[in-house]
C-alpha positions as MATLAB code, in Angstrom:
seq = 'MKLPNCTSDVTEEELQHVYTSLNQVPIKSVSQLFKVLSDETRVKIAHALTIQEELCVCDVAAITDTSVASASHHLRTLKKYGLAKIRKGGKNVYYSLDDHHVRDLIKVAIEHQEELEE';
ca = [
     -16.109  -27.642   -7.607;
     -19.229  -25.938   -9.013;
     -21.952  -25.567   -6.416;
     -25.100  -27.576   -7.227;
     -27.502  -24.614   -7.243;
     -25.215  -22.212   -9.099;
     -26.659  -20.992  -12.390;
     -23.787  -18.798  -13.606;
     -22.234  -19.308  -17.044;
     -18.767  -19.810  -15.597;
     -17.601  -23.341  -16.292;
     -16.097  -25.683  -13.758;
     -12.792  -25.508  -15.662;
     -12.811  -21.706  -15.461;
     -13.496  -21.865  -11.743;
     -10.657  -24.340  -11.317;
      -8.337  -21.947  -13.182;
      -9.318  -19.057  -10.891;
      -8.921  -21.259   -7.816;
      -5.449  -22.382   -8.914;
      -4.429  -18.811   -9.758;
      -5.502  -17.561   -6.323;
      -3.267  -20.132   -4.681;
      -0.244  -18.946   -6.674;
      -0.186  -15.359   -5.412;
       0.786  -14.099   -1.941;
      -2.750  -13.174   -0.851;
      -1.840  -12.936    2.842;
       1.017  -10.505    2.147;
      -1.160   -8.370   -0.116;
      -3.816   -8.290    2.585;
      -1.171   -7.141    5.088;
      -0.118   -4.360    2.708;
      -3.675   -3.020    2.659;
      -3.889   -3.283    6.444;
      -0.787   -1.105    6.708;
      -2.375    1.400    4.343;
      -5.664    1.387    6.261;
      -4.301    4.085    8.573;
      -5.024    7.681    7.455;
      -1.682    9.037    8.656;
       0.266    6.371    6.776;
      -1.704    7.110    3.607;
      -0.921   10.825    4.065;
       2.760    9.992    4.453;
       2.775    7.698    1.428;
       0.968   10.305   -0.653;
       3.384   12.998    0.532;
       6.231   10.774   -0.667;
       4.661   10.643   -4.127;
       4.873   14.453   -4.174;
       8.259   14.927   -2.485;
      10.600   12.018   -3.164;
      12.339   12.108    0.225;
      11.308   13.444    3.620;
      12.890   13.258    7.058;
      10.910   12.439   10.194;
      10.531   16.075   11.267;
       9.227   17.010    7.790;
       6.675   14.192    7.980;
       5.623   15.267   11.485;
       5.072   18.819   10.232;
       2.987   17.914    7.186;
       0.863   15.350    9.025;
       0.314   17.488   12.144;
       1.682   14.732   14.383;
       4.521   14.482   16.842;
       7.971   13.391   15.723;
       7.487   10.196   17.751;
       4.208    9.425   15.990;
       5.628   10.213   12.549;
       8.625    8.013   13.315;
       6.336    5.153   14.349;
       4.336    5.374   11.113;
       7.483    5.597    8.992;
       8.952    2.529   10.723;
       5.735    0.638    9.981;
       5.869    1.615    6.305;
       9.497    0.512    6.185;
       8.841   -2.754    8.042;
       6.250   -3.808    5.482;
       8.323   -2.845    2.455;
       6.458    0.320    1.480;
       9.242    2.761    2.388;
      13.019    2.725    2.482;
      15.602    4.878    4.218;
      18.726    6.780    3.312;
      21.008    8.106    6.007;
      22.495   11.544    5.490;
      24.640   12.611    8.413;
      22.423   12.660   11.495;
      19.230   12.626    9.440;
      17.316    9.658    8.109;
      15.404   10.292    4.902;
      12.425    8.201    3.907;
      11.161    7.521    0.403;
       8.738    5.071   -1.135;
      10.332    1.687   -1.738;
       9.776    1.583   -5.502;
       7.525    2.603   -8.370;
       4.966   -0.091   -7.489;
       4.212    1.578   -4.173;
       4.089    5.000   -5.850;
       1.695    3.650   -8.502;
      -0.493    1.939   -5.888;
      -0.903    5.166   -3.909;
      -1.516    7.304   -6.993;
      -4.090    4.894   -8.443;
      -5.924    4.607   -5.102;
      -6.135    8.380   -4.736;
      -7.166    8.847   -8.356;
      -9.860    6.194   -7.936;
     -11.225    7.809   -4.803;
     -11.247   11.274   -6.397;
     -13.287    9.897   -9.305;
     -15.780    8.310   -6.892;
     -16.232   11.614   -5.094;
     -16.898   13.684   -8.235;
];
């Protein structure tokens, strides 16, 4: 597996371990998750849901300066890919982040970016 001209100290066994490990995780799904979060409005929504646990579509539209239709589209996308969940309350649908993993992912990404920009 080691390339002939490679001079790194990583052994062939270590490379094989990394290769095997990569094939045991859902790389394609993780890549899709980052694609979903590559949209600024969806990141704003996700971050807003780390601040306020639940928001309805009209609240999201207001805080993201988008139309209700656009906010609804972004929320549906977050829900479709497992980043958000819904709770129905009468005529309203309330969105929240799916679980603490999503919350942690958003918080760590924002914290990382803030440190880079200091």
